[in-house]
mmCIF file with all atom_site columns, C-alpha atoms in Angstrom:
data_model
loop_
_atom_site.group_PDB
_atom_site.id
_atom_site.type_symbol
_atom_site.label_atom_id
_atom_site.label_alt_id
_atom_site.label_comp_id
_atom_site.label_asym_id
_atom_site.label_entity_id
_atom_site.label_seq_id
_atom_site.pdbx_PDB_ins_code
_atom_site.Cartn_x
_atom_site.Cartn_y
_atom_site.Cartn_z
_atom_site.occupancy
_atom_site.B_iso_or_equiv
_atom_site.pdbx_formal_charge
_atom_site.auth_seq_id
_atom_site.auth_comp_id
_atom_site.auth_asym_id
_atom_site.auth_atom_id
_atom_site.pdbx_PDB_model_num
ATOM 1  C CA . MET U 1 1  ? 161.934 31.352 49.800 1.00 0.00 ? 84  MET U CA 1
ATOM 2  C CA . VAL U 1 2  ? 163.950 34.009 51.614 1.00 0.00 ? 85  VAL U CA 1
ATOM 3  C CA . HIS U 1 3  ? 165.981 32.760 54.546 1.00 0.00 ? 86  HIS U CA 1
ATOM 4  C CA . LYS U 1 4  ? 164.506 34.321 57.665 1.00 0.00 ? 87  LYS U CA 1
ATOM 5  C CA . ASN U 1 5  ? 167.502 33.980 60.022 1.00 0.00 ? 88  ASN U CA 1
ATOM 6  C CA . ILE U 1 6  ? 170.490 35.193 57.978 1.00 0.00 ? 89  ILE U CA 1
ATOM 7  C CA . GLY U 1 7  ? 170.926 38.632 56.454 1.00 0.00 ? 90  GLY U CA 1
ATOM 8  C CA . ASN U 1 8  ? 173.603 39.948 54.122 1.00 0.00 ? 91  ASN U CA 1
ATOM 9  C CA . LYS U 1 9  ? 174.617 43.145 52.391 1.00 0.00 ? 92  LYS U CA 1
ATOM 10 C CA . ILE U 1 10 ? 176.574 41.726 49.481 1.00 0.00 ? 93  ILE U CA 1
ATOM 11 C CA . LYS U 1 11 ? 174.631 43.746 46.932 1.00 0.00 ? 94  LYS U CA 1
ATOM 12 C CA . GLU U 1 12 ? 175.364 47.045 48.680 1.00 0.00 ? 95  GLU U CA 1
ATOM 13 C CA . LEU U 1 13 ? 179.062 46.274 49.199 1.00 0.00 ? 96  LEU U CA 1
ATOM 14 C CA . ARG U 1 14 ? 179.439 45.032 45.629 1.00 0.00 ? 97  ARG U CA 1
ATOM 15 C CA . ALA U 1 15 ? 177.765 48.195 44.289 1.00 0.00 ? 98  ALA U CA 1
ATOM 16 C CA . GLU U 1 16 ? 180.101 50.408 46.341 1.00 0.00 ? 99  GLU U CA 1
ATOM 17 C CA . LEU U 1 17 ? 183.011 48.743 44.536 1.00 0.00 ? 100 LEU U CA 1
ATOM 18 C CA . GLY U 1 18 ? 181.323 49.070 41.132 1.00 0.00 ? 101 GLY U CA 1
ATOM 19 C CA . MET U 1 19 ? 181.444 45.290 40.800 1.00 0.00 ? 102 MET U CA 1
ATOM 20 C CA . THR U 1 20 ? 178.918 43.235 38.844 1.00 0.00 ? 103 THR U CA 1
ATOM 21 C CA . GLN U 1 21 ? 177.453 39.959 40.044 1.00 0.00 ? 104 GLN U CA 1
ATOM 22 C CA . ALA U 1 22 ? 179.413 38.212 37.301 1.00 0.00 ? 105 ALA U CA 1
ATOM 23 C CA . GLN U 1 23 ? 182.681 39.788 38.424 1.00 0.00 ? 106 GLN U CA 1
ATOM 24 C CA . LEU U 1 24 ? 182.101 38.787 42.041 1.00 0.00 ? 107 LEU U CA 1
ATOM 25 C CA . ALA U 1 25 ? 181.112 35.290 40.997 1.00 0.00 ? 108 ALA U CA 1
ATOM 26 C CA . GLU U 1 26 ? 184.343 34.932 39.016 1.00 0.00 ? 109 GLU U CA 1
ATOM 27 C CA . LEU U 1 27 ? 186.462 36.114 41.950 1.00 0.00 ? 110 LEU U CA 1
ATOM 28 C CA . VAL U 1 28 ? 184.654 33.764 44.337 1.00 0.00 ? 111 VAL U CA 1
ATOM 29 C CA . GLY U 1 29 ? 184.626 30.797 41.948 1.00 0.00 ? 112 GLY U CA 1
ATOM 30 C CA . VAL U 1 30 ? 180.865 30.291 41.752 1.00 0.00 ? 113 VAL U CA 1
ATOM 31 C CA . ALA U 1 31 ? 178.169 30.819 39.131 1.00 0.00 ? 114 ALA U CA 1
ATOM 32 C CA . ARG U 1 32 ? 176.549 34.253 38.825 1.00 0.00 ? 115 ARG U CA 1
ATOM 33 C CA . VAL U 1 33 ? 173.190 32.705 39.720 1.00 0.00 ? 116 VAL U CA 1
ATOM 34 C CA . SER U 1 34 ? 174.717 31.648 43.039 1.00 0.00 ? 117 SER U CA 1
ATOM 35 C CA . ILE U 1 35 ? 175.586 35.265 43.830 1.00 0.00 ? 118 ILE U CA 1
ATOM 36 C CA . VAL U 1 36 ? 172.054 36.309 42.856 1.00 0.00 ? 119 VAL U CA 1
ATOM 37 C CA . SER U 1 37 ? 170.552 33.669 45.164 1.00 0.00 ? 120 SER U CA 1
ATOM 38 C CA . ILE U 1 38 ? 172.836 34.594 48.067 1.00 0.00 ? 121 ILE U CA 1
ATOM 39 C CA . GLU U 1 39 ? 172.158 38.327 47.656 1.00 0.00 ? 122 GLU U CA 1
ATOM 40 C CA . ASN U 1 40 ? 168.419 37.689 47.635 1.00 0.00 ? 123 ASN U CA 1
ATOM 41 C CA . GLY U 1 41 ? 168.605 35.483 50.732 1.00 0.00 ? 124 GLY U CA 1
ATOM 42 C CA . ARG U 1 42 ? 167.338 32.405 48.928 1.00 0.00 ? 125 ARG U CA 1
ATOM 43 C CA . PHE U 1 43 ? 170.596 30.510 49.478 1.00 0.00 ? 126 PHE U CA 1
ATOM 44 C CA . ILE U 1 44 ? 173.005 30.467 52.418 1.00 0.00 ? 127 ILE U CA 1
ATOM 45 C CA . PRO U 1 45 ? 176.594 30.014 51.238 1.00 0.00 ? 128 PRO U CA 1
ATOM 46 C CA . THR U 1 46 ? 179.012 27.495 52.667 1.00 0.00 ? 129 THR U CA 1
ATOM 47 C CA . ILE U 1 47 ? 181.593 28.912 55.038 1.00 0.00 ? 130 ILE U CA 1
ATOM 48 C CA . GLU U 1 48 ? 184.195 28.566 52.283 1.00 0.00 ? 131 GLU U CA 1
ATOM 49 C CA . THR U 1 49 ? 182.097 30.587 49.834 1.00 0.00 ? 132 THR U CA 1
ATOM 50 C CA . ALA U 1 50 ? 181.296 33.176 52.516 1.00 0.00 ? 133 ALA U CA 1
ATOM 51 C CA . LEU U 1 51 ? 185.004 33.569 53.269 1.00 0.00 ? 134 LEU U CA 1
ATOM 52 C CA . ARG U 1 52 ? 185.776 33.906 49.553 1.00 0.00 ? 135 ARG U CA 1
ATOM 53 C CA . ILE U 1 53 ? 183.085 36.600 49.247 1.00 0.00 ? 136 ILE U CA 1
ATOM 54 C CA . SER U 1 54 ? 184.621 38.366 52.236 1.00 0.00 ? 137 SER U CA 1
ATOM 55 C CA . ARG U 1 55 ? 188.049 38.257 50.608 1.00 0.00 ? 138 ARG U CA 1
ATOM 56 C CA . ALA U 1 56 ? 186.736 39.419 47.212 1.00 0.00 ? 139 ALA U CA 1
ATOM 57 C CA . LEU U 1 57 ? 184.908 42.374 48.767 1.00 0.00 ? 140 LEU U CA 1
ATOM 58 C CA . ASN U 1 58 ? 187.792 43.074 51.183 1.00 0.00 ? 141 ASN U CA 1
ATOM 59 C CA . VAL U 1 59 ? 185.356 43.281 54.088 1.00 0.00 ? 142 VAL U CA 1
ATOM 60 C CA . PRO U 1 60 ? 185.306 41.204 57.296 1.00 0.00 ? 143 PRO U CA 1
ATOM 61 C CA . ILE U 1 61 ? 182.762 38.405 57.070 1.00 0.00 ? 144 ILE U CA 1
ATOM 62 C CA . GLU U 1 62 ? 180.801 39.735 60.068 1.00 0.00 ? 145 GLU U CA 1
ATOM 63 C CA . ASN U 1 63 ? 180.255 42.979 58.134 1.00 0.00 ? 146 ASN U CA 1
ATOM 64 C CA . ILE U 1 64 ? 178.654 41.029 55.284 1.00 0.00 ? 147 ILE U CA 1
ATOM 65 C CA . PHE U 1 65 ? 176.528 38.380 57.000 1.00 0.00 ? 148 PHE U CA 1
ATOM 66 C CA . TRP U 1 66 ? 174.592 38.538 60.256 1.00 0.00 ? 149 TRP U CA 1
ATOM 67 C CA . LEU U 1 67 ? 172.003 36.641 62.247 1.00 0.00 ? 150 LEU U CA 1
ATOM 68 C CA . LYS U 1 68 ? 168.642 38.335 62.145 1.00 0.00 ? 151 LYS U CA 1
ATOM 69 C CA . ASP U 1 69 ? 166.929 38.834 65.461 1.00 0.00 ? 152 ASP U CA 1
ATOM 70 C CA . THR U 1 70 ? 164.652 35.820 65.723 1.00 0.00 ? 153 THR U CA 1
ATOM 71 C CA . PHE U 1 71 ? 163.536 36.514 69.296 1.00 0.00 ? 154 PHE U CA 1
ATOM 72 C CA . GLN U 1 72 ? 160.723 38.974 68.607 1.00 0.00 ? 155 GLN U CA 1
#
């Protein structure tokens, strides 16, 4: 199930850096399947994991994750 309220662009940012899911997972300290699930919106990371992703990608957290407009 894809989370309907939170969006992310981890995959795009990771690709710009030429980084694999496994490499990002190692930098963040999680399993590769966790990165896959977060990228696909099936899992929302803890704030600690989100901050570690932000650090690994060298991008502010608000440029990675956002609240989708739920007031349509």
